[in-house]
mmCIF file of C-alpha atoms in Angstrom:
data_model
loop_
_atom_site.group_PDB
_atom_site.id
_atom_site.type_symbol
_atom_site.label_atom_id
_atom_site.label_comp_id
_atom_site.label_asym_id
_atom_site.label_seq_id
_atom_site.Cartn_x
_atom_site.Cartn_y
_atom_site.Cartn_z
ATOM 1 C CA GLY A 1 138.972 179.554 114.167
ATOM 2 C CA ALA A 2 142.664 178.960 113.153
ATOM 3 C CA VAL A 3 145.223 179.870 115.861
ATOM 4 C CA VAL A 4 148.519 181.582 115.303
ATOM 5 C CA SER A 5 151.148 181.871 117.970
ATOM 6 C CA GLN A 6 154.277 184.114 118.421
ATOM 7 C CA HIS A 7 157.355 183.659 120.496
ATOM 8 C CA PRO A 8 158.580 185.422 122.451
ATOM 9 C CA SER A 9 155.768 187.713 123.549
ATOM 10 C CA TRP A 10 158.359 190.257 124.556
ATOM 11 C CA VAL A 11 162.046 190.754 124.347
ATOM 12 C CA ILE A 12 164.513 193.231 125.490
ATOM 13 C CA CYS A 13 167.990 193.420 123.880
ATOM 14 C CA LYS A 14 171.043 195.503 123.660
ATOM 15 C CA SER A 15 171.686 197.741 120.650
ATOM 16 C CA GLY A 16 173.575 195.862 117.973
ATOM 17 C CA THR A 17 172.356 192.436 118.808
ATOM 18 C CA SER A 18 170.028 190.334 116.632
ATOM 19 C CA VAL A 19 166.587 189.106 117.678
ATOM 20 C CA LYS A 20 164.525 186.215 116.267
ATOM 21 C CA ILE A 21 160.838 186.174 116.410
ATOM 22 C CA GLU A 22 158.886 183.089 115.576
ATOM 23 C CA CYS A 23 155.275 182.840 114.058
ATOM 24 C CA ARG A 24 153.526 179.516 114.027
ATOM 25 C CA SER A 25 150.210 178.280 112.723
ATOM 26 C CA LEU A 26 149.111 175.756 115.284
ATOM 27 C CA ASP A 27 146.329 173.901 113.567
ATOM 28 C CA PHE A 28 146.730 174.649 109.961
ATOM 29 C CA GLN A 29 149.363 174.943 107.322
ATOM 30 C CA ALA A 30 150.073 178.251 105.990
ATOM 31 C CA THR A 31 151.850 178.878 102.654
ATOM 32 C CA THR A 32 151.882 182.625 103.219
ATOM 33 C CA MET A 33 152.400 184.475 106.427
ATOM 34 C CA PHE A 34 152.605 188.229 106.861
ATOM 35 C CA TRP A 35 154.664 190.337 109.192
ATOM 36 C CA TYR A 36 153.346 193.817 110.486
ATOM 37 C CA ARG A 37 155.020 196.469 112.636
ATOM 38 C CA GLN A 38 153.110 198.763 114.998
ATOM 39 C CA PHE A 39 154.650 201.788 116.450
ATOM 40 C CA PRO A 40 153.143 203.314 119.726
ATOM 41 C CA LYS A 41 149.722 204.847 119.040
ATOM 42 C CA GLN A 42 149.883 203.971 115.302
ATOM 43 C CA SER A 43 148.256 201.445 113.285
ATOM 44 C CA LEU A 44 149.763 198.298 111.766
ATOM 45 C CA MET A 45 151.992 198.521 108.825
ATOM 46 C CA LEU A 46 152.782 195.736 106.625
ATOM 47 C CA MET A 47 156.383 194.927 106.500
ATOM 48 C CA ALA A 48 156.700 191.863 104.268
ATOM 49 C CA THR A 49 154.899 188.801 102.837
ATOM 50 C CA SER A 50 156.560 185.501 103.893
ATOM 51 C CA ASN A 51 156.243 182.686 101.322
ATOM 52 C CA GLU A 52 157.022 179.098 102.171
ATOM 53 C CA GLY A 53 159.980 177.859 100.295
ATOM 54 C CA SER A 54 160.860 181.048 98.527
ATOM 55 C CA LYS A 55 161.980 184.571 99.161
ATOM 56 C CA ALA A 56 159.934 186.952 101.149
ATOM 57 C CA THR A 57 158.380 190.047 99.482
ATOM 58 C CA TYR A 58 159.166 193.283 101.276
ATOM 59 C CA GLU A 59 157.183 196.443 101.257
ATOM 60 C CA GLN A 60 158.657 199.711 100.103
ATOM 61 C CA GLY A 61 160.979 201.140 102.688
ATOM 62 C CA VAL A 62 161.570 198.047 104.618
ATOM 63 C CA GLU A 63 165.194 196.890 104.576
ATOM 64 C CA LYS A 64 165.444 193.265 103.625
ATOM 65 C CA ASP A 65 168.840 192.881 104.935
ATOM 66 C CA LYS A 66 167.902 194.227 108.286
ATOM 67 C CA PHE A 67 164.607 192.204 108.611
ATOM 68 C CA LEU A 68 165.376 188.698 107.613
ATOM 69 C CA ILE A 69 162.518 186.405 107.011
ATOM 70 C CA ASN A 70 162.653 182.679 106.715
ATOM 71 C CA HIS A 71 159.602 180.552 105.905
ATOM 72 C CA ALA A 72 161.169 177.009 105.960
ATOM 73 C CA SER A 73 157.973 175.021 106.785
ATOM 74 C CA LEU A 74 154.289 175.339 106.287
ATOM 75 C CA THR A 75 153.764 176.196 109.991
ATOM 76 C CA LEU A 76 156.624 178.433 110.795
ATOM 77 C CA SER A 77 157.886 181.729 109.783
ATOM 78 C CA THR A 78 160.749 183.631 111.437
ATOM 79 C CA LEU A 79 161.691 187.339 111.445
ATOM 80 C CA THR A 80 165.176 188.182 112.551
ATOM 81 C CA VAL A 81 165.873 191.888 113.316
ATOM 82 C CA THR A 82 169.670 192.172 112.761
ATOM 83 C CA SER A 83 171.893 194.678 114.434
ATOM 84 C CA ALA A 84 168.904 196.103 116.276
ATOM 85 C CA HIS A 85 168.697 199.692 117.224
ATOM 86 C CA PRO A 86 166.404 201.636 119.601
ATOM 87 C CA GLU A 87 164.266 202.923 116.628
ATOM 88 C CA ASP A 88 163.543 199.240 115.780
ATOM 89 C CA SER A 89 161.598 198.991 119.223
ATOM 90 C CA SER A 90 158.218 198.284 118.139
ATOM 91 C CA PHE A 91 155.273 195.731 118.412
ATOM 92 C CA TYR A 92 155.653 193.026 115.753
ATOM 93 C CA ILE A 93 152.557 191.000 114.703
ATOM 94 C CA CYS A 94 152.392 188.169 112.208
ATOM 95 C CA SER A 95 149.340 186.780 110.405
ATOM 96 C CA ALA A 96 148.534 183.724 108.289
ATOM 97 C CA ARG A 97 145.811 182.558 105.984
ATOM 98 C CA ASP A 98 144.469 178.974 106.073
ATOM 99 C CA PRO A 99 144.494 178.014 102.366
ATOM 100 C CA ALA A 100 142.339 174.995 103.335
ATOM 101 C CA GLY A 101 139.770 177.079 105.189
ATOM 102 C CA ASP A 102 137.208 179.520 103.813
ATOM 103 C CA MET A 103 138.302 180.029 100.345
ATOM 104 C CA VAL A 104 135.772 182.805 99.786
ATOM 105 C CA SER A 105 136.505 185.168 102.788
ATOM 106 C CA ASN A 106 140.396 185.099 102.474
ATOM 107 C CA GLU A 107 140.308 185.685 106.215
ATOM 108 C CA GLN A 108 143.729 186.229 107.979
ATOM 109 C CA PHE A 109 144.369 185.050 111.519
ATOM 110 C CA PHE A 110 146.704 187.168 113.754
ATOM 111 C CA GLY A 111 149.266 186.125 116.342
ATOM 112 C CA PRO A 112 149.414 187.889 119.720
ATOM 113 C CA GLY A 113 152.436 190.012 118.854
ATOM 114 C CA THR A 114 155.990 190.453 120.219
ATOM 115 C CA ARG A 115 157.011 193.545 121.866
ATOM 116 C CA LEU A 116 160.655 194.406 121.127
ATOM 117 C CA THR A 117 162.608 196.908 123.116
ATOM 118 C CA VAL A 118 166.121 197.790 122.179
ATOM 119 C CA LEU A 119 168.157 199.514 124.712
ATOM 120 C CA LYS B 1 147.585 203.413 96.806
ATOM 121 C CA GLN B 2 144.805 202.388 99.108
ATOM 122 C CA GLU B 3 144.419 204.537 102.206
ATOM 123 C CA VAL B 4 142.228 203.735 105.044
ATOM 124 C CA THR B 5 140.928 206.351 107.526
ATOM 125 C CA GLN B 6 138.919 205.975 110.722
ATOM 126 C CA ILE B 7 136.848 208.667 112.417
ATOM 127 C CA PRO B 8 136.780 209.504 115.172
ATOM 128 C CA ALA B 9 140.311 208.941 116.360
ATOM 129 C CA ALA B 10 139.006 208.753 119.916
ATOM 130 C CA LEU B 11 135.660 208.386 121.484
ATOM 131 C CA SER B 12 134.366 208.287 125.146
ATOM 132 C CA VAL B 13 130.868 207.394 125.803
ATOM 133 C CA PRO B 14 128.736 206.534 128.961
ATOM 134 C CA GLU B 15 127.945 202.894 129.508
ATOM 135 C CA GLY B 16 124.721 201.647 127.582
ATOM 136 C CA GLU B 17 125.036 204.042 124.695
ATOM 137 C CA ASN B 18 124.879 202.896 121.147
ATOM 138 C CA LEU B 19 127.760 204.051 119.041
ATOM 139 C CA VAL B 20 129.053 204.132 115.510
ATOM 140 C CA LEU B 21 132.560 203.752 114.350
ATOM 141 C CA ASN B 22 133.427 204.937 110.852
ATOM 142 C CA CYS B 23 136.101 203.597 108.376
ATOM 143 C CA SER B 24 136.676 204.954 104.919
ATOM 144 C CA PHE B 25 138.929 203.647 102.060
ATOM 145 C CA THR B 26 139.975 205.359 98.817
ATOM 146 C CA ASP B 27 139.972 202.408 96.503
ATOM 147 C CA SER B 28 136.729 200.537 96.306
ATOM 148 C CA ALA B 29 138.238 197.531 94.596
ATOM 149 C CA ILE B 30 138.476 195.645 97.694
ATOM 150 C CA TYR B 31 138.022 191.678 98.308
ATOM 151 C CA ASN B 32 136.952 192.164 101.951
ATOM 152 C CA LEU B 33 136.926 194.297 104.924
ATOM 153 C CA GLN B 34 137.680 193.343 108.447
ATOM 154 C CA TRP B 35 137.147 194.931 111.855
ATOM 155 C CA PHE B 36 139.378 194.155 114.744
ATOM 156 C CA ARG B 37 139.673 194.999 118.312
ATOM 157 C CA GLN B 38 143.011 195.586 120.059
ATOM 158 C CA ASP B 39 143.508 195.967 123.702
ATOM 159 C CA PRO B 40 146.531 197.949 125.057
ATOM 160 C CA GLY B 41 149.745 196.022 124.505
ATOM 161 C CA LYS B 42 148.047 193.039 122.964
ATOM 162 C CA GLY B 43 147.373 191.524 119.564
ATOM 163 C CA LEU B 44 144.318 191.667 117.299
ATOM 164 C CA THR B 45 141.057 190.028 117.948
ATOM 165 C CA SER B 46 138.998 189.652 114.748
ATOM 166 C CA LEU B 47 135.347 190.941 115.213
ATOM 167 C CA LEU B 48 133.690 190.835 111.888
ATOM 168 C CA LEU B 49 134.661 190.201 108.197
ATOM 169 C CA ILE B 50 132.467 191.499 105.340
ATOM 170 C CA GLN B 51 133.104 190.169 101.989
ATOM 171 C CA SER B 52 132.853 192.544 98.974
ATOM 172 C CA SER B 53 129.515 191.110 97.977
ATOM 173 C CA GLN B 54 128.002 191.535 101.282
ATOM 174 C CA ARG B 55 126.203 194.595 102.755
ATOM 175 C CA GLU B 56 126.539 193.688 106.472
ATOM 176 C CA GLN B 57 127.607 191.291 109.074
ATOM 177 C CA THR B 58 126.323 190.916 112.582
ATOM 178 C CA SER B 59 127.811 189.273 115.702
ATOM 179 C CA GLY B 60 126.072 189.782 119.016
ATOM 180 C CA ARG B 61 125.988 193.466 119.863
ATOM 181 C CA LEU B 62 128.126 194.319 116.897
ATOM 182 C CA ASN B 63 126.906 195.089 113.373
ATOM 183 C CA ALA B 64 129.248 196.123 110.549
ATOM 184 C CA SER B 65 128.041 197.445 107.276
ATOM 185 C CA LEU B 66 129.914 197.963 103.928
ATOM 186 C CA ASP B 67 129.136 200.384 101.073
ATOM 187 C CA LYS B 68 131.904 199.619 98.565
ATOM 188 C CA SER B 69 130.803 202.126 96.070
ATOM 189 C CA SER B 70 131.173 205.018 98.488
ATOM 190 C CA GLY B 71 134.252 203.478 100.181
ATOM 191 C CA ARG B 72 132.761 203.319 103.684
ATOM 192 C CA SER B 73 132.116 200.857 106.451
ATOM 193 C CA THR B 74 130.655 201.379 109.870
ATOM 194 C CA LEU B 75 130.794 199.362 113.007
ATOM 195 C CA TYR B 76 127.663 199.713 115.192
ATOM 196 C CA ILE B 77 128.020 198.716 118.935
ATOM 197 C CA ALA B 78 124.860 198.444 120.786
ATOM 198 C CA ALA B 79 124.405 198.891 124.531
ATOM 199 C CA SER B 80 128.092 199.639 125.108
ATOM 200 C CA GLN B 81 129.851 198.282 128.108
ATOM 201 C CA PRO B 82 133.071 199.076 129.824
ATOM 202 C CA GLY B 83 134.572 195.947 128.579
ATOM 203 C CA ASP B 84 134.252 197.250 125.018
ATOM 204 C CA SER B 85 136.830 199.771 125.776
ATOM 205 C CA ALA B 86 139.835 199.125 123.306
ATOM 206 C CA THR B 87 141.105 200.424 119.954
ATOM 207 C CA TYR B 88 139.091 199.344 116.946
ATOM 208 C CA LEU B 89 140.769 198.838 113.592
ATOM 209 C CA CYS B 90 139.398 198.319 110.183
ATOM 210 C CA ALA B 91 141.464 196.710 107.457
ATOM 211 C CA VAL B 92 140.787 196.130 103.741
ATOM 212 C CA ASP B 93 142.001 193.322 101.576
ATOM 213 C CA ILE B 94 142.604 194.756 98.125
ATOM 214 C CA THR B 95 141.380 192.700 95.069
ATOM 215 C CA GLY B 96 144.272 191.152 93.445
ATOM 216 C CA GLY B 97 146.599 192.584 96.137
ATOM 217 C CA GLY B 98 147.921 189.202 97.233
ATOM 218 C CA ASN B 99 145.818 189.062 100.321
ATOM 219 C CA LYS B 100 147.782 192.095 101.881
ATOM 220 C CA LEU B 101 145.739 194.116 104.348
ATOM 221 C CA THR B 102 145.882 197.752 104.651
ATOM 222 C CA PHE B 103 144.859 198.990 108.159
ATOM 223 C CA GLY B 104 143.004 201.977 109.257
ATOM 224 C CA THR B 105 144.338 204.628 111.813
ATOM 225 C CA GLY B 106 142.149 203.236 114.525
ATOM 226 C CA THR B 107 139.423 204.560 116.880
ATOM 227 C CA GLN B 108 140.225 204.470 120.651
ATOM 228 C CA LEU B 109 137.036 203.717 122.441
ATOM 229 C CA LYS B 110 136.483 204.320 126.116
ATOM 230 C CA VAL B 111 133.140 203.313 127.675
ATOM 231 C CA GLU B 112 132.793 204.845 131.095
ATOM 232 C CA LEU B 113 130.626 203.602 134.014
#
C-alpha cells in the first residue's frame, strides 16, 4: 500500500511560537491531502483539504489564518500552526489519496501523526 | 450533515471471544466505508474498506459488513487476542463529498488474558 510520512512525530513548543508539520507521500504523488485533528479521547475531525498548487479548503470553524496549509508539490503538504496556544495541543494526522491507485475504492492512506504540545 | 456513531464506546472481553463492533451513519449516500485501528498515541492502521456496492469484506479474523440502506456497518473479530486491544474507528466517504472522511466516535476494545 501507499506510504505517507509525517515529521516531526512530536513537538513541544512555547505559547506564541509557530510550528510546522510536514506530510509526505513517499511512493506516490498526491494532488490532494487532508489534515485532521484529534483531541484526547475523541475521534478525528477534518480540518482542511490541501490541494496541490491551489488554496486549501477549510472546514467550518477552522481558522485559515491560524492553520496555514501549503501544498507546493505533489508529494508534500505542510501545516503551520501560527501563534500556538495550549488549546492547540492535539494530535495532527494527515492523509492522502493515490490518484494513480485504485480509482474505484478512493482509499486514503494516513500518516503516523504528530503530537503537538504547547506549553 | 453526515453523523457517524459507534456502539459500544468501550468493550472488554476475555481472550478467544468473538465480538462485534457497530457503526451507524445518518446519510446513506456514501461512496465507501473504512474500518481503522488506532493504538494509543499512534496513527491509523487501515483494516478494511467496503465500497458502497459491496456487502462485506474479509481479512484474516476480521469481517466487515455494510448495509447502506439502514446506515449500518459491523466489524466482526473472531477469536480475539490481547493484541487486538486498540481503538477501532469507522469512517465514511460521502458520495460527491470530495473524498472527505467523516469519522465515528470509536470503540475502545480491551481483550484480557
